[in-house]
mmCIF file of C-alpha atoms in Angstrom:
data_model
loop_
_atom_site.group_PDB
_atom_site.id
_atom_site.type_symbol
_atom_site.label_atom_id
_atom_site.label_comp_id
_atom_site.label_asym_id
_atom_site.label_seq_id
_atom_site.Cartn_x
_atom_site.Cartn_y
_atom_site.Cartn_z
ATOM 1 C CA MET A 1 -22.962 -184.602 184.033
ATOM 2 C CA PRO A 2 -24.085 -182.242 186.831
ATOM 3 C CA LEU A 3 -22.618 -178.799 187.391
ATOM 4 C CA VAL A 4 -20.239 -178.085 190.250
ATOM 5 C CA ARG A 5 -21.114 -175.210 192.587
ATOM 6 C CA VAL A 6 -18.523 -172.836 191.141
ATOM 7 C CA GLY A 7 -19.934 -173.391 187.650
ATOM 8 C CA ARG A 8 -23.507 -173.050 188.888
ATOM 9 C CA ASP A 9 -22.659 -169.761 190.642
ATOM 10 C CA TRP A 10 -20.932 -168.414 187.534
ATOM 11 C CA LEU A 11 -23.913 -169.254 185.311
ATOM 12 C CA ALA A 12 -26.401 -167.651 187.706
ATOM 13 C CA GLU A 13 -24.345 -164.456 187.858
ATOM 14 C CA ARG A 14 -24.052 -164.286 184.064
ATOM 15 C CA ILE A 15 -27.773 -164.771 183.481
ATOM 16 C CA VAL A 16 -28.783 -161.745 185.577
ATOM 17 C CA SER A 17 -25.705 -159.618 184.886
ATOM 18 C CA THR A 18 -25.933 -155.973 183.968
ATOM 19 C CA GLY A 19 -23.352 -156.490 181.224
ATOM 20 C CA VAL A 20 -23.693 -155.188 177.713
ATOM 21 C CA GLY A 21 -25.515 -156.916 174.946
ATOM 22 C CA THR A 22 -28.297 -156.223 172.509
ATOM 23 C CA GLY A 23 -31.225 -158.118 171.060
ATOM 24 C CA VAL A 24 -31.226 -161.807 171.923
ATOM 25 C CA ASP A 25 -27.794 -161.460 173.587
ATOM 26 C CA LYS A 26 -29.008 -158.952 176.170
ATOM 27 C CA PRO A 27 -28.559 -160.221 179.766
ATOM 28 C CA TYR A 28 -31.625 -160.989 181.901
ATOM 29 C CA GLY A 29 -30.617 -158.191 184.288
ATOM 30 C CA SER A 30 -32.420 -155.184 185.713
ATOM 31 C CA THR A 31 -32.669 -153.477 182.315
ATOM 32 C CA GLY A 32 -33.009 -156.574 180.134
ATOM 33 C CA ALA A 33 -35.323 -159.013 181.886
ATOM 34 C CA PHE A 34 -39.041 -159.085 181.172
ATOM 35 C CA LEU A 35 -41.679 -161.202 182.853
ATOM 36 C CA TRP A 36 -44.566 -162.167 180.592
ATOM 37 C CA VAL A 37 -48.044 -163.524 181.279
ATOM 38 C CA GLY A 38 -50.332 -165.123 178.725
ATOM 39 C CA THR A 39 -53.740 -166.705 178.322
ATOM 40 C CA GLY A 40 -52.481 -169.958 176.781
ATOM 41 C CA SER A 41 -52.550 -173.266 178.610
ATOM 42 C CA ALA A 42 -50.664 -175.462 176.137
ATOM 43 C CA ALA A 43 -48.438 -177.982 177.899
ATOM 44 C CA HIS A 44 -44.818 -177.036 178.497
ATOM 45 C CA SER A 45 -42.251 -178.329 176.036
ATOM 46 C CA GLY A 46 -38.490 -178.020 175.952
ATOM 47 C CA ALA A 47 -38.969 -176.645 172.446
ATOM 48 C CA ASP A 48 -41.118 -173.696 173.645
ATOM 49 C CA ASN A 49 -39.819 -170.393 172.388
ATOM 50 C CA TRP A 50 -42.494 -167.971 173.604
ATOM 51 C CA ILE A 51 -45.477 -167.465 175.884
ATOM 52 C CA THR A 52 -48.687 -168.999 174.560
ATOM 53 C CA GLY A 53 -52.149 -167.555 174.217
ATOM 54 C CA THR A 54 -54.066 -165.046 172.158
ATOM 55 C CA THR A 55 -53.241 -162.362 174.708
ATOM 56 C CA VAL A 56 -49.813 -161.784 176.267
ATOM 57 C CA SER A 57 -48.313 -158.908 178.217
ATOM 58 C CA GLY A 58 -44.747 -158.235 179.320
ATOM 59 C CA SER A 59 -43.314 -155.928 181.944
ATOM 60 C CA THR A 60 -39.937 -154.738 183.082
ATOM 61 C CA MET A 61 -38.641 -155.684 186.504
ATOM 62 C CA GLU A 62 -39.605 -153.883 189.675
ATOM 63 C CA SER A 63 -36.792 -151.807 191.125
ATOM 64 C CA GLY A 64 -34.044 -153.976 192.580
ATOM 65 C CA TYR A 65 -34.917 -157.075 190.529
ATOM 66 C CA PRO A 66 -33.833 -159.555 189.411
ATOM 67 C CA ILE A 67 -31.859 -160.778 192.394
ATOM 68 C CA ILE A 68 -29.904 -163.921 193.186
ATOM 69 C CA ARG A 69 -31.092 -165.604 196.379
ATOM 70 C CA ALA A 70 -29.198 -168.250 198.334
ATOM 71 C CA CYS A 71 -28.403 -171.454 196.436
ATOM 72 C CA ASN A 72 -28.623 -169.613 193.097
ATOM 73 C CA ILE A 73 -32.330 -168.965 192.960
ATOM 74 C CA LEU A 74 -32.920 -166.219 190.395
ATOM 75 C CA GLU A 75 -35.891 -164.101 191.457
ATOM 76 C CA PHE A 76 -37.789 -161.895 188.994
ATOM 77 C CA ARG A 77 -40.700 -159.598 189.970
ATOM 78 C CA ILE A 78 -43.222 -157.400 188.160
ATOM 79 C CA LEU A 79 -46.312 -155.445 189.129
ATOM 80 C CA LYS A 80 -49.333 -155.231 186.817
ATOM 81 C CA SER A 81 -51.548 -152.209 187.458
ATOM 82 C CA THR A 82 -55.329 -152.335 187.617
ATOM 83 C CA ASN A 83 -55.738 -151.653 183.887
ATOM 84 C CA ASP A 84 -52.960 -153.972 182.652
ATOM 85 C CA ALA A 85 -53.288 -157.671 181.700
ATOM 86 C CA VAL A 86 -56.943 -157.931 182.675
ATOM 87 C CA TRP A 87 -57.632 -161.531 181.652
ATOM 88 C CA SER A 88 -56.958 -165.114 182.689
ATOM 89 C CA TRP A 89 -53.298 -165.693 183.520
ATOM 90 C CA ARG A 90 -52.513 -169.270 182.414
ATOM 91 C CA ASN A 91 -48.762 -169.204 181.704
ATOM 92 C CA TRP A 92 -45.796 -166.979 182.435
ATOM 93 C CA GLY A 93 -42.198 -166.722 181.370
ATOM 94 C CA VAL A 94 -38.968 -164.757 181.608
ATOM 95 C CA SER A 95 -37.318 -163.310 178.520
ATOM 96 C CA ASN A 96 -34.719 -160.730 177.585
ATOM 97 C CA ALA A 97 -36.877 -158.895 175.037
ATOM 98 C CA THR A 98 -38.401 -155.457 175.210
ATOM 99 C CA VAL A 99 -42.146 -155.001 175.596
ATOM 100 C CA SER A 100 -42.351 -153.542 172.095
ATOM 101 C CA ALA A 101 -40.597 -156.599 170.680
ATOM 102 C CA THR A 102 -42.981 -159.405 171.632
ATOM 103 C CA GLY A 103 -41.427 -162.723 170.746
ATOM 104 C CA SER A 104 -38.062 -161.288 169.709
ATOM 105 C CA GLY A 105 -35.930 -162.247 172.725
ATOM 106 C CA ARG A 106 -34.840 -165.519 174.223
ATOM 107 C CA LEU A 107 -37.330 -167.171 176.521
ATOM 108 C CA LEU A 108 -35.414 -168.399 179.567
ATOM 109 C CA GLN A 109 -38.327 -170.084 181.331
ATOM 110 C CA ARG A 110 -41.989 -170.820 180.631
ATOM 111 C CA MET A 111 -44.362 -172.120 183.262
ATOM 112 C CA VAL A 112 -47.915 -173.341 182.598
ATOM 113 C CA GLU A 113 -49.840 -172.396 185.711
ATOM 114 C CA ASP A 114 -53.392 -171.166 186.246
ATOM 115 C CA LEU A 115 -52.883 -168.019 188.321
ATOM 116 C CA GLY A 116 -56.511 -166.941 188.031
ATOM 117 C CA ASP A 117 -58.525 -164.191 186.397
ATOM 118 C CA LYS A 118 -57.225 -160.666 186.950
ATOM 119 C CA THR A 119 -59.920 -157.989 187.116
ATOM 120 C CA CYS A 120 -59.653 -154.256 186.467
ATOM 121 C CA SER A 121 -60.023 -153.546 190.196
ATOM 122 C CA GLN A 122 -56.854 -155.510 191.049
ATOM 123 C CA ALA A 123 -53.145 -154.837 190.806
ATOM 124 C CA TRP A 124 -51.156 -158.078 190.748
ATOM 125 C CA GLN A 125 -47.551 -158.718 191.638
ATOM 126 C CA LEU A 126 -45.877 -161.733 190.084
ATOM 127 C CA THR A 127 -42.672 -163.174 191.504
ATOM 128 C CA ALA A 128 -40.995 -165.924 189.514
ATOM 129 C CA CYS A 129 -38.037 -167.970 190.707
ATOM 130 C CA ILE A 130 -35.665 -170.043 188.614
ATOM 131 C CA THR A 131 -33.166 -172.323 190.336
ATOM 132 C CA ILE A 132 -29.789 -173.059 188.782
ATOM 133 C CA THR A 133 -28.863 -176.472 190.209
ATOM 134 C CA THR A 134 -25.822 -178.645 190.512
#
């Protein structure tokens, strides 16, 4: 059964809220959301629970993110400096874990996508959007 718009809007607001919570119950808000990149290219599965690859790196949101765009598109954004995550970016995901707690949060989304090979002379910005649909 599909969601109605009021329900969809409520869910989107709760996902990126700035409400309280700890550990796996922490909201995916400005202080709880992390965007991860990894070297793995294993196919997506509904049973995925973390980013794949031998190398992964997570970052907190850029200032002002995440945001809710029109039609309940949740937008997350990070910036990786020249010396951070210098390898092949093959999958990314959004979680509510801290950088020091790799794999300890809840993975909201995982996308297998070859974004290329980041070099030490490049800073990369990654913007990820998740749509909550009716």
